[in-house]
Structures are given as structure tokens and as C-alpha cells.
Short mmCIF file of C-alpha atoms in Angstrom, two decimals:
data_model
loop_
_atom_site.label_atom_id
_atom_site.label_comp_id
_atom_site.label_asym_id
_atom_site.label_seq_id
_atom_site.Cartn_x
_atom_site.Cartn_y
_atom_site.Cartn_z
CA MET A 184 62.78 93.03 167.19
CA GLU A 185 61.51 92.61 163.51
CA GLN A 186 58.67 94.80 163.52
CA VAL A 187 61.08 97.95 164.32
CA LYS A 188 63.73 96.60 161.40
CA ILE A 189 61.02 96.83 158.95
CA LEU A 190 59.59 100.16 160.41
CA ILE A 191 63.29 100.71 159.78
CA ASP A 192 63.04 100.06 156.08
CA LEU A 193 59.73 102.57 156.03
CA GLN A 194 62.01 105.22 156.93
CA GLU A 195 64.13 104.50 154.21
CA VAL A 196 61.94 104.09 151.66
CA MET A 197 59.66 107.06 152.55
CA GLY A 198 62.67 109.27 153.00
CA GLN A 199 63.84 108.28 149.51
CA ALA A 200 60.83 109.47 148.29
CA ARG A 201 60.12 112.99 150.56
CA ARG A 202 63.67 113.45 149.12
CA LEU A 203 62.99 113.05 145.07
CA ASN A 204 59.80 114.62 145.98
CA GLU A 205 61.46 117.90 147.23
CA GLU A 206 63.87 117.96 144.49
CA LYS A 207 60.97 117.73 142.19
CA GLN A 208 59.89 120.01 143.50
CA LYS A 209 63.12 122.77 142.94
CA ILE A 210 62.40 121.65 139.29
CA PRO A 211 60.09 124.98 137.55
CA LEU A 212 62.46 127.12 139.77
CA GLU A 213 65.06 126.00 137.35
CA VAL A 214 63.46 127.16 134.31
CA ALA A 215 61.61 130.79 135.84
CA ASP A 216 64.94 132.59 135.57
CA LEU A 217 64.09 131.70 131.57
CA LYS A 218 60.36 131.75 131.15
CA SER A 219 60.56 135.17 132.65
CA LEU A 220 63.35 136.49 129.99
CA PHE A 221 60.77 134.13 127.36
CA GLU A 222 57.74 136.81 128.77
CA GLU A 223 60.14 140.07 128.43
CA ARG A 224 61.26 139.20 125.23
CA GLU A 225 57.56 138.81 123.74
CA ALA A 226 56.01 141.51 125.61
CA SER A 227 58.94 143.46 124.37
CA PHE A 228 57.91 142.02 120.28
CA LEU A 229 54.68 142.49 120.44
CA ALA A 230 55.21 146.23 121.57
CA ALA A 231 57.06 147.01 118.51
CA GLU A 232 55.09 144.52 116.16
CA GLN A 233 52.39 146.84 117.65
CA GLU A 234 54.12 150.37 116.59
CA PHE A 235 55.72 148.46 112.99
CA GLU A 236 51.47 147.96 112.35
CA THR A 237 50.65 151.64 113.21
CA LEU A 238 53.21 153.31 111.07
CA LYS A 239 52.46 150.85 107.75
CA GLN A 240 48.60 151.97 108.12
CA GLN A 241 49.82 155.76 108.77
CA ARG A 242 51.70 155.38 105.74
CA ARG A 243 48.70 154.20 104.22
CA GLU A 244 47.41 156.83 104.97
CA LYS A 245 49.25 159.48 103.74
CA GLU A 246 50.56 157.49 100.38
CA ARG A 247 46.22 157.96 99.87
CA GLU A 248 46.59 161.77 100.54
CA ILE A 249 49.25 162.59 98.60
CA GLU A 250 47.90 160.83 95.98
CA GLU A 251 44.74 162.54 95.84
CA GLU A 252 46.01 165.62 95.96
CA ARG A 253 48.29 164.88 92.74
CA ASP A 254 45.31 163.99 91.22
CA LYS A 255 43.55 166.96 92.54
CA VAL A 256 46.38 168.98 90.67
CA GLU A 257 45.89 167.02 87.61
CA ARG A 258 42.21 167.37 87.05
CA ALA A 259 42.66 171.60 87.90
CA LYS A 260 45.66 171.79 85.18
CA ALA A 261 42.94 170.22 82.08
CA LYS A 262 40.64 172.78 84.00
CA LEU A 263 43.11 175.64 82.56
CA MET A 264 42.14 174.42 79.39
CA SER A 265 38.61 175.46 79.48
CA ILE A 266 38.43 178.55 81.86
CA LYS A 267 37.62 181.67 79.30
CA THR A 268 37.86 184.33 81.86
CA ASN A 269 41.92 185.84 82.73
CA LYS A 270 40.02 185.91 86.57
CA GLU A 271 39.10 182.11 86.86
CA TYR A 272 42.33 181.42 85.20
CA TYR A 273 44.12 182.79 87.61
CA ALA A 274 42.07 181.57 90.59
CA MET A 275 42.65 178.31 89.36
CA LEU A 276 46.03 178.89 88.95
CA LYS A 277 46.29 180.12 92.68
CA GLU A 278 44.25 177.01 93.70
CA ILE A 279 46.87 174.51 92.18
CA GLU A 280 49.65 176.25 93.78
CA GLY A 281 47.99 175.58 97.37
CA THR A 282 47.30 172.29 96.42
CA ARG A 283 51.12 171.60 94.94
CA ARG A 284 52.16 173.17 98.42
CA THR A 285 49.74 171.07 100.85
CA ASN A 286 51.53 168.51 98.69
CA VAL A 287 55.02 169.42 98.86
CA ALA A 288 54.18 169.23 102.67
CA ARG A 289 52.41 166.06 102.71
CA GLU A 290 55.48 164.65 101.10
CA GLU A 291 58.45 165.82 103.47
CA GLU A 292 55.59 164.48 106.34
CA PHE A 293 55.40 161.71 104.26
CA LEU A 294 59.62 161.65 103.93
CA ALA A 295 59.51 161.50 107.93
CA LEU A 296 57.07 158.80 108.48
CA LEU A 297 58.81 156.32 106.29
CA VAL A 298 62.28 156.29 108.02
CA ARG A 299 60.17 155.52 111.48
CA TYR A 300 58.60 152.95 109.74
CA GLU A 301 61.61 151.56 107.91
CA ASP A 302 62.80 151.39 112.04
CA ALA A 303 60.01 150.58 113.87
CA GLU A 304 60.26 147.34 110.48
CA LYS A 305 64.12 146.49 112.22
CA ARG A 306 63.48 146.77 115.29
CA LEU A 307 60.72 144.32 115.04
CA VAL A 308 62.71 142.21 112.92
CA GLU A 309 65.59 142.25 115.15
CA ARG A 310 63.35 141.36 118.39
CA LYS A 311 61.40 138.70 116.74
CA ALA A 312 64.88 137.25 116.53
CA ASP A 313 65.40 137.68 120.26
CA LEU A 314 62.15 136.21 120.84
CA ASP A 315 63.03 132.83 118.57
CA GLU A 316 66.33 133.08 120.41
CA VAL A 317 64.91 132.78 123.98
CA SER A 318 62.24 130.86 122.29
CA GLY A 319 64.50 128.33 121.42
CA ARG A 320 66.35 128.04 124.73
CA TYR A 321 63.03 127.48 126.59
CA ARG A 322 61.41 124.95 124.15
CA GLU A 323 64.99 122.93 124.72
CA ARG A 324 65.31 123.68 128.55
CA ARG A 325 61.49 122.54 128.74
CA ILE A 326 62.01 119.22 126.67
CA VAL A 327 64.90 118.53 129.24
CA ILE A 328 62.99 119.62 132.11
CA ASP A 329 59.81 117.45 131.40
CA ALA A 330 61.87 114.45 130.27
CA ARG A 331 63.18 114.45 134.32
CA MET A 332 59.67 115.81 136.32
CA GLY A 333 58.91 111.87 134.14
CA SER A 334 62.00 110.38 135.30
CA PHE A 335 61.15 111.63 139.25
CA ASP A 336 57.54 110.15 138.91
CA ASP A 337 58.99 106.97 138.02
CA ASP A 338 60.83 106.73 140.83
CA ILE A 339 58.56 108.09 143.40
CA GLY A 340 55.97 105.88 142.44
CA LYS A 341 57.93 102.90 142.00
CA LEU A 342 58.43 103.91 146.02
CA ASP A 343 55.06 104.21 146.47
CA ALA A 344 54.46 100.81 145.76
CA ARG A 345 57.71 99.51 147.58
CA ARG A 346 55.87 101.51 150.35
CA ARG A 347 52.66 99.88 150.26
CA GLN A 348 54.72 96.49 150.02
CA VAL A 349 56.73 97.68 153.83
CA SER A 350 53.27 98.54 154.77
CA ASN A 351 51.37 95.29 154.62
CA LYS A 352 53.48 94.17 157.28
CA LEU A 353 52.70 95.69 159.75
CA ASP A 354 49.76 96.68 161.68
CA PRO A 355 48.52 99.69 160.65
CA SER A 356 47.62 101.09 164.07
CA LEU A 357 51.35 101.79 163.64
CA VAL A 358 51.45 102.78 160.38
CA ARG A 359 49.75 105.47 160.99
CA ARG A 360 51.12 106.35 164.34
CA PHE A 361 54.56 105.41 162.36
CA GLU A 362 53.50 107.96 160.02
CA MET A 363 52.37 110.44 162.21
CA ILE A 364 55.97 110.62 163.81
CA PHE A 365 58.05 110.21 161.01
CA GLU A 366 55.83 114.03 158.61
CA ARG A 367 56.54 115.91 162.45
CA ARG A 368 60.11 114.66 162.91
CA ASP A 369 61.07 115.96 159.30
CA GLY A 370 61.36 112.40 158.28
CA LEU A 371 62.63 110.60 161.16
CA ALA A 372 60.38 109.01 162.83
CA VAL A 373 62.88 104.95 163.71
CA VAL A 374 66.01 106.04 165.44
CA ALA A 375 69.06 104.53 168.38
CA ALA A 376 69.45 104.57 170.95
CA ARG A 377 73.28 104.41 172.17
CA GLY A 378 74.34 105.00 175.71
CA TYR A 379 71.18 105.87 177.65
CA SER A 380 70.76 108.61 175.05
CA CYS A 381 68.46 109.41 172.55
CA THR A 382 70.41 109.69 169.27
CA GLY A 383 66.92 111.41 167.89
CA CYS A 384 66.71 114.78 170.08
CA HIS A 385 70.17 113.62 172.06
CA MET A 386 68.37 113.60 175.25
CA ASN A 387 69.29 111.26 177.97
CA ILE A 388 66.97 108.53 178.21
CA ALA A 389 65.95 106.51 182.18
CA PRO A 390 67.95 103.10 183.07
CA GLN A 391 64.58 101.72 183.54
CA LEU A 392 63.47 102.58 179.47
CA PHE A 393 67.21 101.49 178.40
CA ASN A 394 67.44 98.83 180.06
CA LEU A 395 63.74 97.61 178.79
CA LEU A 396 65.08 98.74 174.49
CA GLN A 397 67.94 96.64 175.09
CA ARG A 398 64.79 93.43 175.38
CA GLU A 399 63.96 94.15 172.34
CA ASP A 400 60.26 92.23 172.92
CA ARG A 401 58.34 95.77 172.34
CA ILE A 402 57.90 98.77 170.45
CA HIS A 403 59.05 101.81 172.61
CA THR A 404 58.81 105.36 172.14
CA CYS A 405 61.55 108.84 173.35
CA PRO A 406 59.94 110.48 175.96
CA ASN A 407 61.27 113.32 175.11
CA CYS A 408 61.04 113.50 171.31
CA ASN A 409 57.93 110.68 170.72
CA ARG A 410 60.14 109.06 168.18
CA VAL A 411 60.20 105.63 168.56
CA VAL A 412 63.55 103.64 170.04
CA TYR A 413 65.34 100.71 169.75
CA TYR A 414 68.81 99.69 170.75
CA GLU A 415 72.15 99.79 169.26
CA ALA A 416 75.45 99.13 171.21
CA THR A 417 77.75 101.62 171.47
CA GLU A 418 81.53 100.04 170.08
CA THR A 419 82.59 99.65 174.31
CA GLU A 420 79.31 97.42 174.80
CA ALA A 421 79.88 95.81 171.54
CA ALA A 422 83.28 95.36 172.68
CA GLY A 423 82.06 93.73 176.23
CA GLU A 424 79.44 91.43 174.66
#
């Protein structure tokens, strides 16, 4: 029967489109791990960058404090020349010594801070390199994936056009019925009946219906799975013809 042949053709076209769509949906998973790694490296880099910027600011503040204390000592030394009494002189010496000790402590703090700053700078450079490497791999993978997605879209578009072309040969109500069965039966809406058995659900078909299928004069469905069924001779039946 011509309509059954058209339905088989339609099933093949829709089946191909279905398989392509399933493959297309899997593509994002192929870059999920790489994307996760990229986001992890990016977060690590941003944390290192924040630490570096914080230490850089602390270094500047500490340098400013040390410079201010040095200026304070120099001003105090210059003032010594104008002091008239011993009491004022020794008081100024005491102030200078206190400032000097404070500055020594600040310089020790600065050296410790400088070590942390240099470590943070080194860590930042390393994490930037890691991020760039993963980012490059991710971009390259995305280019390949996008190309594949475009190819899938082109192929699916051609199959959709072919599906419409084939569907136009059938009655719209039959197409709707076929599409409903196609979705409910996992892409298998039209199946052969061989040896009194439906090849879709593998249930027996009544002899009366099987005889009607052999006439090939109308559309029939399997009473068990509701798929469209058509007669297909077994090897034994074909040999006996």
C-alpha cells in the first residue's frame, strides 16, 4: 500500500532527525568538565589577584609610614642644633631614639610583608598562566563544538524540510496520528507483521487481522501496541509464493 510506504519513509526521516537531536543535546556535556575547570582556575586567579592587590596596598602604606618616621628623625636631629638647655637636649635625644626604634620595628614588619608580597606576586603569575592555558583549551574546544552544532542544525534543517515534503503526501489527520504514535512508541510507529506477530510489541495478531493486512488495501494498527502494521512475508511464506 502506497500510504504505508510513505509512512515508512516519514518514520525514517523523523528517526534520523530524532537521533541527530539526541546527539546534539549531548554536545554541551562534552565541554562541561572543561568549563568547570576553567571556572575553578578563574576563581583561583581572582583570589590570588585580590590577595596581591591587598598586599600591594599594605606595602605602600608601610613604606609611607617608614618614610614619615625617617623624616621625623631628621627633623628632630636638625632641631637639636637650636636647643639651649641640657634638659631639652636629652628629651629630644630620647624622642629620636624612640622614633628610631619604632622605625626599626616597622622596617622588620615591612620585610616580612615584602616576602608575602613577592610570594603572592609569584602565585598570581602562576595562576594567570594556568588560567590562560585552560582558557585556551576551552576556547579551542568551543570552536569545534560550535562547528559541530552548526553542522547538526544544517542536517536537522534538511531533514525537517524532507519531513514536510513527505508529510504533504498524506492526509493531515493520518500524519497527526502517526506523529502521536511516533512520540509515544519511542520513534517506532510503523512496523511489520510477520508470521502472525507484530514486530513492534512481539504480540500475536489475530488471523482475521493478519489476513486483512495481506490485502494491503487500508491502514491497520496493532490492537496491542497501536502501531501501524503492514504485512511482510516470512522467508517460508516468500519461498512458497
